[in-house]
Short mmCIF file of C-alpha atoms in Angstrom, two decimals:
data_model
loop_
_atom_site.label_atom_id
_atom_site.label_comp_id
_atom_site.label_asym_id
_atom_site.label_seq_id
_atom_site.Cartn_x
_atom_site.Cartn_y
_atom_site.Cartn_z
CA MET A 34 105.67 95.36 61.29
CA LYS A 35 102.24 96.52 62.17
CA PRO A 36 100.66 93.19 63.48
CA LEU A 37 96.93 94.70 64.72
CA LYS A 38 96.92 96.22 61.23
CA GLY A 39 93.02 96.11 59.74
CA LEU A 40 91.93 96.10 63.46
CA LYS A 41 89.71 99.22 64.26
CA ILE A 42 89.30 100.42 67.72
CA VAL A 43 87.15 103.27 69.13
CA THR A 44 88.20 104.37 72.57
CA VAL A 45 86.23 106.82 75.11
CA GLU A 46 89.23 108.04 77.11
CA HIS A 47 90.75 110.50 79.10
CA PHE A 48 94.03 111.19 81.13
CA ALA A 49 96.27 108.02 81.45
CA ALA A 50 94.83 104.23 82.02
CA GLY A 51 92.64 103.96 78.62
CA PRO A 52 95.16 106.21 76.74
CA TYR A 53 98.15 104.16 77.93
CA GLY A 54 96.70 100.94 76.82
CA SER A 55 95.34 102.31 73.48
CA MET A 56 98.38 103.51 72.62
CA TYR A 57 99.92 100.10 72.32
CA LEU A 58 97.10 99.06 69.92
CA ALA A 59 97.81 102.16 67.71
CA ASP A 60 101.33 101.68 67.98
CA MET A 61 100.72 97.82 66.72
CA GLY A 62 99.08 99.14 63.72
CA ALA A 63 95.29 99.27 64.74
CA THR A 64 93.04 102.22 63.46
CA VAL A 65 92.39 103.58 66.96
CA PHE A 66 89.54 106.48 66.86
CA LYS A 67 89.59 108.71 70.21
CA VAL A 68 86.34 109.95 70.66
CA GLU A 69 86.56 113.12 72.78
CA ASN A 70 84.20 115.55 74.16
CA THR A 71 83.12 118.51 71.86
CA ALA A 72 82.10 120.46 75.06
CA SER A 73 84.89 120.06 77.40
CA GLY A 74 87.53 120.54 74.49
CA GLY A 75 88.59 116.89 74.53
CA ASP A 76 90.85 114.56 77.07
CA PRO A 77 92.00 117.05 79.67
CA ALA A 78 95.31 115.82 79.12
CA ARG A 79 95.53 118.08 76.57
CA LYS A 80 95.67 120.98 78.85
CA MET A 81 98.09 119.78 81.40
CA GLY A 82 101.07 121.35 81.50
CA PRO A 83 103.82 122.69 82.44
CA TYR A 84 104.88 122.01 78.57
CA PHE A 85 102.12 122.91 75.69
CA LEU A 86 102.26 122.26 71.80
CA GLY A 87 99.73 125.03 70.75
CA ASP A 88 96.35 125.90 72.53
CA ASN A 89 94.94 122.16 73.18
CA ASP A 90 97.93 119.88 72.85
CA SER A 91 100.89 119.27 75.28
CA LEU A 92 103.68 116.99 75.85
CA LEU A 93 102.15 114.97 78.64
CA PHE A 94 99.36 114.00 75.88
CA GLN A 95 101.72 113.08 73.38
CA GLY A 96 103.20 110.60 75.75
CA TRP A 97 100.05 108.41 75.64
CA ASN A 98 98.41 109.01 72.65
CA THR A 99 100.85 108.42 69.53
CA ASN A 100 99.32 107.05 66.27
CA LYS A 101 95.65 107.94 67.08
CA ASN A 102 92.86 109.85 65.44
CA SER A 103 90.84 112.21 67.39
CA ILE A 104 87.18 112.62 66.97
CA ALA A 105 85.22 115.34 68.49
CA LEU A 106 81.52 113.94 69.46
CA ASP A 107 79.05 114.65 71.98
CA LEU A 108 77.59 111.37 72.92
CA LYS A 109 74.73 112.84 74.90
CA SER A 110 73.29 114.48 71.62
CA GLU A 111 71.40 112.87 68.97
CA GLU A 112 73.60 113.77 66.19
CA GLY A 113 76.63 112.64 68.27
CA ARG A 114 75.45 109.33 69.23
CA GLU A 115 74.22 108.66 65.59
CA ALA A 116 77.57 109.46 64.56
CA PHE A 117 79.01 107.08 67.02
CA LEU A 118 76.90 104.28 65.97
CA ALA A 119 78.21 104.57 62.64
CA ILE A 120 81.83 104.04 63.62
CA VAL A 121 80.93 101.16 65.93
CA ARG A 122 79.39 99.48 63.22
CA SER A 123 82.62 98.98 61.20
CA ALA A 124 84.64 98.51 64.43
CA ASP A 125 86.06 95.71 66.01
CA ALA A 126 85.99 97.19 69.68
CA VAL A 127 85.03 99.99 71.93
CA MET A 128 86.79 100.93 75.17
CA ASN A 129 86.76 103.57 77.71
CA ASN A 130 87.92 104.45 80.83
CA LEU A 131 85.29 106.22 82.66
CA ARG A 132 83.73 106.10 86.17
CA GLY A 133 81.77 102.75 86.33
CA ASP A 134 78.31 103.81 86.20
CA GLN A 135 79.01 105.98 83.02
CA PRO A 136 79.18 103.04 80.20
CA GLU A 137 75.65 102.12 80.55
CA LYS A 138 74.42 105.53 81.16
CA LEU A 139 76.36 106.74 77.71
CA GLY A 140 75.16 103.55 75.87
CA ILE A 141 79.06 102.27 75.38
CA ASP A 142 78.59 98.98 76.94
CA TYR A 143 77.76 95.34 74.93
CA ALA A 144 74.45 95.48 75.92
CA SER A 145 73.56 98.84 74.20
CA LEU A 146 76.00 98.23 71.25
CA LYS A 147 75.37 94.60 70.45
CA ALA A 148 72.20 95.59 68.23
CA ALA A 149 74.44 97.76 66.28
CA LYS A 150 77.03 95.13 65.71
CA LYS A 151 76.65 91.69 67.42
CA ASP A 152 80.64 90.65 67.65
CA ILE A 153 81.73 94.11 69.36
CA VAL A 154 83.95 93.56 72.04
CA CYS A 155 83.56 96.64 75.15
CA LEU A 156 86.56 96.93 77.27
CA HIS A 157 85.60 98.77 80.67
CA ILE A 158 88.49 100.46 82.70
CA SER A 159 87.33 102.23 85.49
CA ALA A 160 88.53 103.24 89.33
CA TYR A 161 86.39 100.43 91.17
CA GLY A 162 84.61 98.12 88.89
CA ARG A 163 80.87 98.54 87.23
CA ASN A 164 78.98 96.43 89.03
CA ASN A 165 79.68 96.95 93.04
CA SER A 166 78.72 99.41 95.64
CA ARG A 167 81.58 102.12 94.48
CA ALA A 168 80.79 101.96 90.75
CA ASN A 169 80.01 105.64 90.74
CA TRP A 170 82.91 106.72 92.84
CA PRO A 171 85.84 108.68 91.19
CA GLY A 172 89.16 107.34 91.56
CA TYR A 173 92.87 107.64 90.47
CA ASP A 174 95.99 105.84 90.30
CA PHE A 175 97.46 107.05 93.84
CA LEU A 176 94.26 106.45 95.81
CA MET A 177 94.96 102.83 94.73
CA GLN A 178 98.22 102.69 95.71
CA ALA A 179 97.37 104.01 98.90
CA GLU A 180 94.33 101.44 99.50
CA ALA A 181 95.71 98.51 98.05
CA GLY A 182 98.71 98.50 100.53
CA LEU A 183 101.22 99.59 98.18
CA MET A 184 102.31 102.82 99.60
CA HIS A 185 102.77 100.93 102.90
CA LEU A 186 105.65 98.80 101.19
CA THR A 187 107.42 101.65 99.48
CA GLY A 188 109.62 103.95 100.75
CA ASP A 189 112.38 103.49 103.89
CA PRO A 190 110.73 102.19 107.27
CA SER A 191 111.43 105.74 108.71
CA ALA A 192 109.74 107.63 106.19
CA ASP A 193 106.03 108.50 105.45
CA PRO A 194 103.88 106.19 103.17
CA THR A 195 105.16 106.94 99.95
CA ARG A 196 103.79 106.49 96.18
CA PHE A 197 105.45 105.30 93.20
CA GLY A 198 106.95 108.02 91.56
CA VAL A 199 104.64 107.72 88.21
CA SER A 200 101.08 106.56 87.76
CA ILE A 201 102.25 103.08 87.63
CA ILE A 202 98.72 101.23 88.46
CA ASP A 203 97.23 103.40 85.47
CA PHE A 204 99.95 102.22 83.19
CA MET A 205 99.40 98.72 84.59
CA THR A 206 95.73 98.73 84.15
CA GLY A 207 95.73 99.89 80.49
CA THR A 208 97.93 97.25 79.63
CA VAL A 209 96.15 94.49 81.50
CA GLY A 210 93.19 95.92 79.80
CA VAL A 211 94.16 95.71 76.35
CA LEU A 212 95.28 92.10 76.94
CA GLY A 213 91.76 91.34 77.93
CA LEU A 214 90.45 92.92 74.92
CA LEU A 215 92.85 91.23 72.57
CA ALA A 216 91.84 88.10 74.20
CA ALA A 217 88.04 88.69 73.90
CA LEU A 218 88.41 89.80 70.12
CA ARG A 219 90.08 86.43 69.36
CA LYS A 220 87.33 84.58 71.04
CA ALA A 221 84.63 86.85 69.18
CA GLY A 222 86.06 85.92 65.98
CA GLN A 223 85.48 82.54 66.80
CA THR A 224 81.64 82.79 67.97
CA GLY A 225 80.89 85.56 66.06
CA GLU A 226 79.54 87.24 69.48
CA GLY A 227 81.24 89.85 71.59
CA CYS A 228 81.14 90.96 75.20
CA ASP A 229 81.93 93.22 77.73
CA VAL A 230 85.66 93.16 79.33
CA ASP A 231 85.87 94.81 83.02
CA VAL A 232 89.32 96.01 84.37
CA SER A 233 89.38 97.96 87.31
CA LEU A 234 92.37 100.21 88.93
CA PHE A 235 91.34 98.95 92.16
CA ASP A 236 91.77 95.09 91.42
CA VAL A 237 95.06 95.78 89.29
CA ALA A 238 96.57 97.47 92.29
CA LEU A 239 95.50 94.84 94.60
CA HIS A 240 97.13 92.06 92.36
CA GLN A 241 100.34 93.96 92.15
CA LEU A 242 100.70 92.73 95.85
CA GLY A 243 102.07 89.44 94.32
CA TYR A 244 104.02 87.41 96.87
CA ALA A 245 103.34 89.93 99.79
CA GLY A 246 99.56 89.18 99.43
CA THR A 247 99.97 85.37 98.94
CA TRP A 248 101.91 85.27 102.03
CA TYR A 249 99.68 87.33 103.87
CA LEU A 250 96.50 85.01 102.65
CA ASN A 251 98.00 81.69 103.59
CA GLU A 252 100.40 82.52 106.60
CA GLY A 253 99.03 85.60 107.94
CA LEU A 254 102.58 87.60 107.43
CA GLU A 255 102.06 91.08 107.11
CA SER A 256 105.01 92.71 104.87
CA SER A 257 106.14 96.13 105.61
CA ARG A 258 108.84 98.48 104.32
CA VAL A 259 112.48 97.59 104.22
CA ALA A 260 115.48 100.05 104.51
CA ARG A 261 117.56 100.46 101.49
CA GLY A 262 115.09 99.42 99.11
CA SER A 263 115.41 95.67 100.07
CA HIS A 264 114.00 92.64 99.13
CA MET A 265 111.64 91.29 101.86
CA SER A 266 113.42 88.11 102.13
CA VAL A 267 116.19 87.84 100.00
CA SER A 268 119.49 89.52 100.97
CA PRO A 269 121.93 91.46 99.88
CA VAL A 270 119.26 92.71 97.62
CA GLN A 271 119.07 96.42 97.98
CA THR A 272 121.14 99.89 97.69
CA PHE A 273 124.72 100.16 98.78
CA THR A 274 127.07 103.70 99.28
CA ALA A 275 129.91 103.81 96.85
CA GLN A 276 132.28 106.21 97.00
CA ASP A 277 130.24 108.94 94.80
CA GLY A 278 126.66 107.58 94.83
CA TRP A 279 124.38 104.61 95.12
CA ILE A 280 124.35 101.62 93.41
CA TYR A 281 121.71 98.42 93.40
CA VAL A 282 122.81 95.08 94.23
CA MET A 283 120.97 91.72 93.59
CA CYS A 284 122.56 88.57 95.10
CA MET A 285 119.16 86.45 94.34
CA THR A 286 121.19 83.30 94.44
CA GLU A 287 123.75 81.51 96.73
CA ARG A 288 125.96 81.74 93.07
CA PHE A 289 125.69 85.76 93.22
CA TRP A 290 126.68 85.98 96.69
CA GLU A 291 130.04 83.82 96.53
CA LEU A 292 130.74 85.80 93.10
CA MET A 293 130.07 89.24 94.93
CA VAL A 294 132.43 88.36 98.01
CA ASP A 295 134.98 86.91 96.06
CA LYS A 296 135.36 90.29 94.06
CA LEU A 297 135.49 92.45 96.99
CA GLY A 298 138.04 90.23 98.26
CA ARG A 299 135.85 88.96 101.23
CA ASN A 300 135.88 85.55 101.30
CA ASP A 301 135.56 85.53 104.83
CA LEU A 302 132.02 86.50 104.68
CA LYS A 303 131.36 82.68 103.25
CA THR A 304 131.97 81.40 106.74
CA ASP A 305 130.99 84.47 109.05
CA PRO A 306 127.98 82.51 111.05
CA ARG A 307 125.84 85.72 110.60
CA PHE A 308 125.90 85.23 106.68
CA VAL A 309 126.46 81.92 105.80
CA ASN A 310 123.17 81.40 104.00
CA GLN A 311 119.94 83.14 102.84
CA HIS A 312 118.26 82.90 106.12
CA ALA A 313 121.05 84.05 108.22
CA ARG A 314 121.73 87.12 105.79
CA SER A 315 118.12 88.18 105.72
CA ALA A 316 118.24 87.91 109.69
CA ASN A 317 121.37 89.93 109.90
CA ARG A 318 120.63 92.56 106.99
CA ASP A 319 121.73 95.67 109.08
CA ALA A 320 124.93 94.20 110.04
CA LEU A 321 125.53 93.00 106.60
CA THR A 322 124.69 96.32 104.98
CA GLU A 323 127.06 98.01 107.46
CA VAL A 324 129.96 95.67 106.27
CA LEU A 325 129.27 95.92 102.47
CA ASP A 326 128.48 99.87 102.52
CA ALA A 327 132.48 99.94 104.10
CA GLU A 328 133.49 97.78 101.08
CA PHE A 329 131.86 99.51 98.26
CA ALA A 330 132.58 103.31 99.78
CA LYS A 331 136.32 102.46 98.56
CA ALA A 332 135.59 102.91 95.13
CA PRO A 333 133.36 105.13 92.87
CA ALA A 334 130.32 103.56 91.48
CA GLU A 335 131.67 103.25 87.92
CA HIS A 336 134.40 100.73 89.25
CA TRP A 337 131.80 98.51 90.88
CA LEU A 338 129.86 98.55 87.94
CA GLU A 339 132.54 97.63 85.88
CA THR A 340 134.02 94.88 88.33
CA PHE A 341 130.49 93.36 88.22
CA CYS A 342 129.25 94.11 85.04
CA GLY A 343 127.82 91.11 83.15
CA LEU A 344 128.52 88.77 86.13
CA LEU A 345 126.49 89.96 88.90
CA PRO A 346 123.19 91.67 88.49
CA VAL A 347 123.93 95.28 89.60
CA ALA A 348 122.79 99.04 88.62
CA PRO A 349 123.60 102.62 89.08
CA VAL A 350 120.99 104.85 90.95
CA LEU A 351 120.44 107.26 88.21
CA SER A 352 118.19 110.64 88.35
CA VAL A 353 115.99 111.03 85.69
CA ARG A 354 118.22 113.28 83.40
CA ASP A 355 120.95 110.58 83.73
CA ALA A 356 118.52 107.60 83.40
CA LEU A 357 117.45 109.11 79.78
CA GLU A 358 121.25 110.51 79.02
CA ASN A 359 122.40 106.65 79.49
CA PRO A 360 124.35 105.68 76.13
CA PHE A 361 122.65 102.16 76.71
CA VAL A 362 119.40 103.71 76.13
CA ALA A 363 120.64 105.06 72.73
CA GLU A 364 122.24 101.88 71.70
CA VAL A 365 118.86 99.81 72.25
CA GLY A 366 116.65 102.76 70.63
CA MET A 367 114.49 103.42 73.43
CA ILE A 368 114.23 106.99 72.58
CA SER A 369 112.23 108.29 69.14
CA GLU A 370 112.20 111.08 67.17
CA VAL A 371 108.40 111.84 66.73
CA PRO A 372 107.97 115.38 64.71
CA HIS A 373 105.05 117.69 65.78
CA GLU A 374 104.03 120.18 63.99
CA MET A 375 104.37 122.55 66.86
CA ARG A 376 107.69 121.11 67.47
CA PRO A 377 109.68 119.33 65.01
CA ASP A 378 112.32 118.29 67.23
CA MET A 379 109.60 116.46 69.60
CA ARG A 380 111.19 113.03 70.87
CA LEU A 381 109.28 110.40 72.93
CA LEU A 382 109.91 107.41 74.56
CA SER A 383 109.86 104.27 72.14
CA ASN A 384 107.26 101.82 72.34
CA PRO A 385 109.39 98.73 74.18
CA ILE A 386 107.68 96.08 71.88
CA LYS A 387 109.80 94.89 69.06
CA PHE A 388 108.94 92.72 66.10
CA ASN A 389 111.94 90.90 64.25
CA GLY A 390 113.94 93.38 66.01
CA GLU A 391 112.70 96.37 64.78
CA ARG A 392 110.79 99.35 67.12
CA LEU A 393 107.39 100.29 65.95
CA SER A 394 106.95 103.53 64.27
CA GLN A 395 105.43 106.52 65.97
CA ARG A 396 103.42 109.73 64.88
CA PRO A 397 101.75 112.18 67.21
CA GLY A 398 98.21 112.06 68.53
CA SER A 399 96.33 113.92 66.20
CA ALA A 400 94.79 117.53 66.77
CA PHE A 401 91.44 117.66 69.07
CA GLY A 402 88.93 116.58 66.19
CA ALA A 403 91.15 116.07 63.23
CA GLY A 404 89.55 112.64 62.50
CA CYS A 405 86.66 112.72 60.32
CA ALA A 406 83.60 110.90 62.06
CA GLU A 407 81.56 110.41 58.87
CA THR A 408 84.87 108.41 57.21
CA ALA A 409 85.88 106.85 60.42
#
């Protein structure tokens, strides 16, 4: 099922945020034309290692660009501009993830394109936004994690400020961006007029503070890192040391707390004044950690996973290898075979969206310039 079949998107994008977002559109059936700079050889991600697929392609690039069609253009040339406008006239939306001052300069905002197509929707994904003092600043995911307070909240209190292990703000911003784009397309279909949609890495990163941000804004509470990856206000919700590794346990409710101590054979903990309710457990988190570590250390992680399976929210703490080799990943079909001409056995992560229980099909992103601007 391809619910966006018939939708035509033109995207001027590179690296992660824009490509990640437009990949969802392409996987769901939209025809996505990825405009890449002729002079530079295209999206820099094509040249990012350590694993390459020929001269101008890489596994990193393919991870964000399935089902797209590459068109090589120089938007600053007269010929390139005319070719671009020809594509826009038959498109539904134009998106980009350039620096905030670039869309207007390149003429890819709504003010510049509405003469070519009145109902065109223009999505702008930038580092800091387009209409402020930082519009011309370059910016990347990790900078946003730093400035938005997320690194302050991540990791162990005794460790240095720590970023999330992958470019999560890029991925979130791309996803939020295409959500805005689809909403604007619905409105354009009703009114016959397009618009600009703006989403920035900075805004999305700040929004991810969630309840920590709300607490500070209303009560002045400045949250900080908590040991063992614990929840800030609920306990026990954290890692524990089993006999042979780490597990993560989440007693988000009193019911789960009681179930856990029952299975551990430690009903005495229910009446211990240090742990008698959620407030007490959070206030005495270190003491509770010591008690529960001693219990979980009595058996391997697999024993506890089997003991609590389906009853208590619990998970093993896995490496990337073990996470991808997890039999459950194969059971749910989260890895797809996507044959590439340079690597017939290429595997990628599946799109996480399913329709009527079916995963979306994927093909490799096309080679640089393999699309045809004249027929796009």
